[in-house]
XYZ file of C-alpha atoms in Angstrom:
518
model
C 0.000 0.000 0.000
C 1.176 3.514 -0.755
C 0.643 6.375 1.705
C -2.657 8.234 1.840
C -2.972 11.361 -0.244
C -3.633 14.484 1.844
C -4.666 18.035 1.279
C -6.454 17.451 -2.013
C -9.780 18.753 -3.180
C -12.396 17.481 -5.554
C -15.081 19.419 -7.374
C -18.522 17.979 -8.040
C -21.043 19.678 -10.260
C -24.312 18.807 -11.881
C -26.743 20.583 -14.108
C -28.856 21.854 -11.221
C -26.383 24.410 -9.920
C -22.838 25.605 -9.422
C -19.935 23.485 -8.270
C -19.489 22.565 -4.626
C -15.922 22.377 -3.354
C -14.916 19.846 -0.729
C -11.418 20.811 0.528
C -8.803 18.883 2.420
C -9.829 15.267 2.559
C -7.865 12.062 3.106
C -8.592 8.782 1.314
C -6.700 5.559 1.837
C -6.075 3.166 -1.044
C -8.256 0.465 0.404
C -11.230 2.788 0.523
C -11.138 3.219 -3.246
C -12.755 -0.165 -3.639
C -14.338 -0.136 -0.215
C -11.706 -2.343 1.421
C -10.118 -1.741 4.775
C -10.534 1.423 6.823
C -13.280 3.885 5.930
C -12.089 7.399 5.224
C -13.516 10.867 5.580
C -13.482 11.448 1.825
C -16.666 12.914 0.420
C -18.770 10.873 -1.950
C -20.304 12.406 -5.042
C -23.964 13.116 -4.732
C -26.403 11.764 -7.295
C -27.513 14.020 -10.106
C -30.807 15.843 -10.198
C -32.709 12.721 -11.158
C -31.533 10.869 -8.027
C -29.638 7.617 -7.825
C -26.470 6.577 -9.571
C -28.027 3.976 -11.881
C -28.507 6.373 -14.825
C -24.951 7.674 -14.364
C -23.504 4.143 -14.413
C -25.555 3.397 -17.535
C -24.119 6.413 -19.350
C -20.570 5.542 -18.295
C -21.073 1.955 -19.417
C -21.996 3.135 -22.928
C -18.449 4.414 -23.387
C -16.752 1.151 -22.428
C -19.295 -0.871 -24.426
C -18.618 1.179 -27.572
C -14.840 0.908 -27.190
C -15.039 -2.855 -26.611
C -17.468 -3.322 -29.478
C -15.184 -1.595 -31.965
C -12.217 -3.661 -30.868
C -13.608 -6.712 -32.675
C -16.606 -5.554 -34.695
C -14.439 -5.438 -37.829
C -13.526 -9.143 -37.627
C -16.432 -10.315 -39.724
C -16.027 -7.372 -42.082
C -12.570 -8.614 -43.158
C -13.840 -10.684 -46.113
C -16.025 -7.828 -47.383
C -13.220 -5.276 -46.980
C -10.837 -7.634 -48.774
C -13.296 -8.033 -51.659
C -13.629 -4.273 -52.086
C -9.890 -3.580 -51.742
C -8.440 -6.294 -53.961
C -5.096 -7.847 -53.036
C -5.312 -7.193 -49.281
C -4.495 -10.224 -47.101
C -5.107 -11.147 -43.458
C -1.768 -9.672 -42.401
C -2.678 -6.217 -43.743
C -6.251 -6.451 -42.481
C -5.038 -7.393 -38.996
C -3.686 -3.837 -38.731
C -7.262 -2.582 -38.834
C -7.445 -4.285 -35.424
C -3.882 -3.670 -34.289
C -3.724 0.037 -35.177
C -6.794 0.575 -33.015
C -5.479 -1.363 -30.048
C -1.918 0.002 -30.199
C -3.018 3.649 -30.287
C -5.702 2.892 -27.695
C -3.057 1.450 -25.370
C -0.667 4.375 -25.887
C -3.320 7.030 -25.246
C -4.951 5.509 -22.157
C -2.491 6.551 -19.449
C -1.760 10.142 -20.584
C -5.486 10.563 -21.196
C -6.295 9.208 -17.736
C -3.935 11.702 -16.127
C -5.311 14.491 -18.314
C -8.847 13.534 -17.235
C -7.836 13.756 -13.560
C -6.570 17.290 -14.164
C -9.005 18.959 -16.585
C -12.159 17.202 -15.432
C -13.255 13.621 -15.989
C -16.641 14.460 -17.480
C -15.009 16.929 -19.858
C -12.570 14.226 -20.960
C -15.395 11.712 -21.358
C -17.359 14.038 -23.640
C -14.250 14.936 -25.654
C -13.391 11.259 -26.098
C -16.919 10.404 -27.207
C -16.821 13.233 -29.769
C -13.473 12.124 -31.246
C -14.545 8.477 -31.272
C -17.778 9.319 -33.079
C -15.941 11.460 -35.627
C -13.408 8.671 -36.199
C -16.272 6.235 -36.808
C -17.604 8.515 -39.525
C -14.170 8.639 -41.179
C -13.826 4.834 -41.021
C -17.061 4.433 -42.941
C -15.871 6.885 -45.609
C -12.382 5.351 -46.044
C -11.450 4.845 -49.737
C -8.729 2.264 -48.991
C -7.156 0.110 -46.281
C -4.515 2.739 -45.484
C -7.177 5.380 -44.940
C -9.205 2.901 -42.889
C -6.237 2.177 -40.619
C -5.638 5.923 -40.167
C -9.304 6.515 -39.324
C -9.182 3.645 -36.839
C -6.299 5.436 -35.127
C -8.505 8.531 -34.747
C -11.219 6.305 -33.332
C -8.705 4.783 -30.915
C -7.644 8.211 -29.631
C -11.256 8.926 -28.730
C -11.642 5.527 -27.070
C -8.384 6.001 -25.179
C -9.682 9.264 -23.728
C -13.227 8.192 -22.867
C -12.529 4.800 -21.236
C -10.289 5.890 -18.308
C -12.506 8.953 -17.805
C -15.523 6.646 -17.655
C -13.981 4.273 -15.102
C -12.560 7.031 -12.913
C -15.954 8.789 -12.902
C -17.604 5.547 -11.860
C -15.169 5.037 -8.975
C -15.591 8.670 -7.918
C -19.368 8.981 -8.229
C -20.720 5.628 -7.030
C -20.930 5.188 -3.231
C -18.710 2.504 -1.711
C -21.556 0.126 -0.878
C -22.736 0.124 -4.502
C -19.325 0.116 -6.154
C -18.779 -3.644 -6.517
C -21.984 -4.127 -8.493
C -21.351 -1.002 -10.573
C -17.791 -2.143 -11.369
C -19.085 -5.559 -12.324
C -21.634 -4.023 -14.687
C -19.099 -1.608 -16.206
C -16.406 -4.210 -16.878
C -18.900 -6.849 -17.989
C -20.379 -4.472 -20.552
C -16.893 -3.782 -21.890
C -16.300 -7.508 -22.266
C -19.791 -7.955 -23.692
C -19.085 -5.241 -26.259
C -15.900 -7.017 -27.342
C -17.631 -10.386 -27.460
C -20.651 -9.000 -29.326
C -18.420 -7.243 -31.846
C -18.328 -10.193 -34.257
C -22.058 -10.799 -33.730
C -23.159 -7.243 -34.518
C -20.499 -6.983 -37.221
C -21.879 -10.089 -38.922
C -25.363 -8.585 -39.059
C -24.210 -5.179 -40.308
C -21.888 -6.617 -42.962
C -24.980 -7.991 -44.681
C -25.991 -4.371 -45.277
C -22.456 -3.170 -46.017
C -19.161 -3.215 -44.119
C -19.143 0.565 -43.711
C -22.192 0.306 -41.443
C -19.965 -1.522 -38.976
C -18.589 1.961 -38.193
C -21.555 4.188 -38.933
C -23.641 2.402 -36.303
C -21.601 4.324 -33.700
C -22.813 7.743 -34.873
C -26.286 7.868 -33.248
C -25.043 6.045 -30.138
C -22.151 8.485 -29.730
C -24.357 11.564 -30.082
C -26.869 10.234 -27.538
C -24.046 9.321 -25.126
C -22.610 12.863 -25.328
C -25.979 14.448 -24.580
C -26.652 12.096 -21.656
C -23.175 12.631 -20.201
C -23.632 16.415 -20.246
C -27.056 16.068 -18.638
C -26.520 13.353 -16.013
C -22.856 12.904 -15.097
C -21.328 15.172 -12.400
C -17.870 16.634 -12.963
C -14.867 15.595 -10.869
C -11.149 16.343 -10.989
C -7.935 16.245 -8.977
C -6.705 19.784 -8.344
C -3.606 18.736 -6.414
C -1.254 18.432 -9.408
C -1.035 20.274 -12.710
C 1.677 18.478 -14.656
C 1.680 17.837 -18.396
C 1.504 14.088 -19.206
C 4.544 12.430 -20.771
C 3.594 12.366 -24.453
C 7.038 11.163 -25.548
C 6.706 8.225 -23.149
C 3.332 7.421 -24.723
C 5.036 7.420 -28.133
C 7.698 5.001 -26.861
C 4.922 2.741 -25.561
C 3.119 2.751 -28.920
C 6.355 2.018 -30.807
C 7.269 -0.829 -28.439
C 3.879 -2.545 -28.720
C 3.657 -1.883 -32.451
C 7.125 -3.343 -33.068
C 6.314 -6.575 -31.237
C 2.955 -6.874 -33.003
C 4.552 -6.181 -36.381
C 7.272 -8.783 -35.758
C 4.696 -11.450 -34.915
C 2.448 -10.609 -37.864
C 5.284 -10.554 -40.408
C 7.289 -13.507 -39.018
C 5.599 -16.174 -41.225
C 6.429 -14.134 -44.337
C 9.871 -12.877 -43.317
C 11.026 -15.933 -41.352
C 11.553 -16.255 -37.604
C 15.328 -15.928 -38.032
C 15.165 -13.005 -40.477
C 16.869 -9.654 -39.937
C 13.509 -7.896 -40.153
C 12.010 -9.980 -37.333
C 15.071 -9.508 -35.129
C 15.239 -5.807 -35.932
C 11.661 -5.210 -34.842
C 12.214 -7.058 -31.577
C 15.353 -5.001 -30.971
C 13.400 -1.807 -31.658
C 10.748 -2.953 -29.190
C 13.395 -3.597 -26.533
C 15.006 -0.178 -27.056
C 11.648 1.609 -26.891
C 10.736 -0.312 -23.743
C 14.027 0.693 -22.135
C 13.459 4.339 -23.088
C 9.936 4.155 -21.664
C 11.147 2.730 -18.342
C 13.894 5.363 -18.132
C 11.500 8.240 -18.787
C 8.953 6.819 -16.362
C 11.596 6.836 -13.613
C 12.433 10.499 -14.221
C 9.333 12.266 -15.553
C 6.986 14.014 -13.129
C 3.923 12.615 -14.908
C 5.165 9.317 -16.398
C 3.265 6.940 -18.640
C 4.025 4.101 -16.210
C 3.840 5.654 -12.748
C 6.158 3.625 -10.458
C 4.111 4.415 -7.343
C 1.069 2.575 -8.656
C 3.055 -0.608 -9.201
C 4.131 -0.725 -5.551
C 0.683 -2.135 -4.903
C 0.897 -5.920 -5.225
C -2.759 -6.141 -6.249
C -2.452 -3.423 -8.903
C 0.738 -4.813 -10.447
C -0.575 -8.374 -10.389
C -3.878 -7.402 -11.985
C -2.003 -5.547 -14.724
C 0.233 -8.532 -15.514
C -2.671 -10.987 -15.440
C -4.742 -8.674 -17.667
C -2.036 -8.603 -20.351
C -1.977 -12.404 -20.458
C -5.732 -12.895 -20.204
C -6.630 -10.354 -22.871
C -4.000 -11.795 -25.193
C -5.868 -15.093 -24.935
C -9.285 -13.397 -25.128
C -8.414 -11.409 -28.271
C -6.912 -14.455 -29.957
C -9.947 -16.540 -28.962
C -12.432 -14.171 -30.619
C -10.459 -13.801 -33.845
C -9.751 -17.553 -33.963
C -13.454 -18.371 -33.783
C -14.347 -15.887 -36.529
C -11.597 -17.072 -38.871
C -12.422 -20.745 -38.311
C -16.123 -20.313 -38.984
C -15.630 -18.274 -42.139
C -12.618 -20.117 -43.605
C -13.133 -23.758 -42.554
C -16.856 -24.142 -42.006
C -17.546 -21.508 -44.707
C -20.178 -19.649 -42.702
C -21.383 -16.314 -44.025
C -20.653 -13.279 -41.823
C -24.251 -13.339 -40.582
C -24.153 -17.065 -39.824
C -20.828 -16.690 -38.018
C -22.144 -13.792 -35.942
C -25.221 -15.744 -34.890
C -23.105 -18.804 -34.107
C -20.930 -16.751 -31.747
C -23.893 -15.011 -30.049
C -24.607 -17.561 -27.253
C -21.156 -16.996 -25.737
C -21.574 -13.245 -25.126
C -25.028 -13.876 -23.657
C -23.331 -15.747 -20.794
C -21.104 -12.814 -19.841
C -23.525 -10.539 -17.965
C -25.250 -13.235 -15.844
C -21.917 -14.617 -14.677
C -20.399 -11.166 -14.124
C -23.347 -9.712 -12.194
C -24.771 -12.743 -10.400
C -22.247 -15.561 -10.138
C -18.857 -13.838 -9.774
C -19.786 -11.614 -6.766
C -21.082 -14.609 -4.822
C -18.030 -16.688 -5.645
C -15.843 -14.006 -4.032
C -17.310 -14.958 -0.660
C -17.304 -18.668 -1.396
C -13.701 -18.846 -2.656
C -12.293 -16.243 -0.284
C -11.058 -13.553 -2.648
C -11.595 -11.782 -5.950
C -8.242 -13.027 -7.248
C -9.356 -16.619 -6.874
C -12.471 -15.909 -8.920
C -10.271 -14.367 -11.616
C -8.089 -17.489 -11.562
C -11.202 -19.664 -11.865
C -12.335 -17.672 -14.896
C -8.938 -18.139 -16.542
C -9.062 -21.852 -15.808
C -12.557 -22.274 -17.217
C -11.461 -20.435 -20.357
C -8.497 -22.796 -20.756
C -10.756 -25.839 -20.289
C -13.175 -24.518 -22.921
C -10.338 -24.188 -25.423
C -9.009 -27.643 -24.555
C -12.455 -29.082 -25.328
C -12.483 -27.156 -28.615
C -9.043 -28.529 -29.487
C -10.293 -32.090 -29.010
C -13.518 -31.475 -30.967
C -12.015 -29.465 -33.836
C -12.959 -30.837 -37.247
C -13.436 -29.626 -40.805
C -17.048 -30.841 -40.995
C -19.526 -28.340 -39.449
C -21.069 -29.614 -36.197
C -22.314 -26.533 -34.383
C -24.686 -27.919 -31.749
C -22.448 -30.734 -30.533
C -19.025 -29.104 -30.984
C -18.962 -25.300 -31.017
C -22.030 -24.358 -28.951
C -20.834 -25.998 -25.681
C -17.449 -24.309 -26.109
C -19.067 -20.909 -26.689
C -21.250 -21.226 -23.582
C -18.332 -22.304 -21.408
C -16.100 -19.574 -22.848
C -18.723 -16.881 -22.217
C -19.065 -17.986 -18.605
C -15.278 -17.782 -18.226
C -15.238 -14.202 -19.542
C -17.948 -13.200 -17.069
C -15.908 -14.602 -14.191
C -12.460 -13.359 -15.186
C -12.771 -9.828 -16.530
C -14.750 -8.092 -13.739
C -12.624 -9.899 -11.151
C -9.364 -8.709 -12.721
C -10.635 -5.138 -12.780
C -11.854 -5.363 -9.185
C -8.524 -6.773 -7.993
C -6.607 -3.981 -9.709
C -8.880 -1.221 -8.457
C -8.041 -2.089 -4.839
C -4.609 -0.595 -5.368
C -5.647 2.728 -6.933
C -5.023 5.970 -5.039
C -8.081 8.215 -5.128
C -6.164 11.088 -6.723
C -4.973 8.793 -9.519
C -8.268 7.171 -10.511
C -7.927 8.256 -14.132
C -4.247 7.350 -14.314
C -4.717 3.951 -12.658
C -7.736 3.200 -14.853
C -5.608 4.044 -17.865
C -2.870 1.622 -16.785
C -5.315 -1.265 -16.294
C -7.026 -0.607 -19.607
C -3.643 -0.255 -21.308
C -2.724 -3.717 -20.030
C -5.894 -5.060 -21.610
C -5.177 -3.443 -24.983
C -1.504 -4.448 -25.037
C -2.557 -8.013 -24.347
C -5.131 -7.904 -27.146
C -2.573 -6.632 -29.658
C -0.079 -9.340 -28.765
C -2.737 -12.062 -28.767
C -4.112 -11.085 -32.178
C -0.595 -10.801 -33.619
C 0.380 -14.181 -32.158
C -2.719 -15.823 -33.608
C -2.104 -14.316 -37.052
C 1.411 -15.759 -36.884
C 0.068 -19.202 -35.914
C -2.561 -19.203 -38.662
C -0.004 -18.084 -41.221
C 2.394 -20.944 -40.538
C 2.642 -23.220 -43.634
C 0.997 -26.647 -43.187
C -0.496 -29.338 -45.399
C -3.579 -29.720 -43.194
C -5.659 -26.494 -43.017
C -6.629 -27.361 -39.439
C -3.018 -27.387 -38.249
C -2.742 -23.594 -37.992
C -5.999 -23.428 -36.047
C -4.743 -26.114 -33.655
C -1.579 -24.097 -33.093
C -3.776 -21.076 -32.400
C -5.789 -22.956 -29.776
C -2.598 -24.064 -28.045
C -1.471 -20.420 -27.920
C -4.807 -19.395 -26.373
C -4.686 -22.189 -23.761
C -1.139 -21.229 -22.793
C -2.117 -17.586 -22.307
C -5.181 -18.414 -20.183
C -3.189 -20.818 -18.003
C -0.422 -18.237 -17.537
C -2.986 -15.575 -16.549
C -4.554 -17.946 -14.038
C -1.147 -18.753 -12.555
C -0.455 -15.040 -12.010
C -3.846 -14.656 -10.335
C -3.144 -17.527 -7.954
C 0.368 -16.349 -7.181
C -0.336 -12.652 -6.691
C -4.071 -11.962 -6.347
C -5.396 -14.941 -4.390
C -5.331 -13.311 -0.952
C -8.722 -13.398 0.810
C -10.785 -10.209 0.946
C -10.517 -8.637 4.452
C -13.661 -9.389 6.496
C -14.687 -5.756 6.998
C -18.291 -4.499 6.707
C -17.454 -2.792 3.411
C -15.759 -5.906 2.075
C -18.893 -7.835 2.971
C -20.846 -5.534 0.681
C -18.320 -6.291 -2.064
C -18.626 -10.021 -1.503
C -22.354 -10.490 -1.089
C -23.546 -7.904 -3.641
C -26.894 -7.268 -1.977
C -29.747 -6.539 -4.440
C -30.816 -3.426 -2.494
C -27.398 -1.897 -3.177
C -27.692 -2.193 -6.938
C -26.456 0.856 -8.774
């Protein structure tokens, strides 16, 4: 645990009147998630309509949209490839990777910026940029333009997601925070899981609608945020974020992803592959050096002194690498091996995402009490995900057999997502200082995006490996996914498996009483 932050102030406003200033409060790290000693920190009051439910709903829209657009383009790949002749999976994978790399690089500076200028202001700005980027994606005349527009989209997502999470942690009272966090993170995972489903439906109309669907949702979200969400900020520090460090982060992740994507074509022992890995190592070293010296670093060392925060970040990288590879693997298998249409593939994937919310909202909170800690629930989710992929590996065949082969795997995989993702976020949030809610949220979300980039790149490399049997590459991909899920579960058990302290506030976190629903 890091020391408490003293002498700070927070400003809360809503549309009914001027801001109210609450000076000089103290908030311990444990109180951020409602663990340990209660503090004297003020809690944001509900907006003029009363209750925090509408606020949580608005904040969840942002994370749902960002998660949705992470994988909504998967089922549009064939249609995009048909329109832009000569474009292969390697080039198309950058429509995914450009989004996730820029998203990851923007998250932490944007989180710190949100803490300083106002989290609602950052949320609205991010929604506006994201919506504008979606418009540009739909108008793109070529793959290069599409990748560039996806980068604009990612900047907006990178601003709105940490602002959304930090607003949720700041606005929702402690007793309601566990359920609100579960809903927020589950909707992000649901958005990612539903991406191929919704993408498959929209591709039937035209692949550009995969992006244009965001326009009305984004406009409505902006209006609701301005109307319902109270403003909050940290006035203690006014330091410009480390933009050069963010650039080093983007270059490091991009170099590793590029090396993995191009390795089948270049060769694993080629100078190009080795050069990209060397570039990644140099950029990582520069990032660590700047983070140790800059006053507002991309990777703030103080946050990582929390065992829970650091462990959740490491586990998130591994888990989301497996999660991203899992989604893309399923889409590619259905369309290339079973020859499903985009619509058929989307509908085939749908049962999995439908399992996410029930397990995240109902099952996972109760398992915290039963298993003795949120980290153990996260480990269980990772384990269930690995088992689902092991079953899929044994059942994999070229002949379509949806009901007996893929459907059970989808249901089991969806349940695993509902257990793992909210638990990882909850474990990491325990270690966030109140004054660094935006920054800490950015770090956790960055870990998720970095993992997704590496998982997608690793899967593309596995699928691109030459083999006589077309199923061989997909089997390699499943083995990669299983390895990542098992590694994430091992980190959870080693670092995050401590029982939740038996305090009254922790009891609220564990039992998730219906009357405390946000």
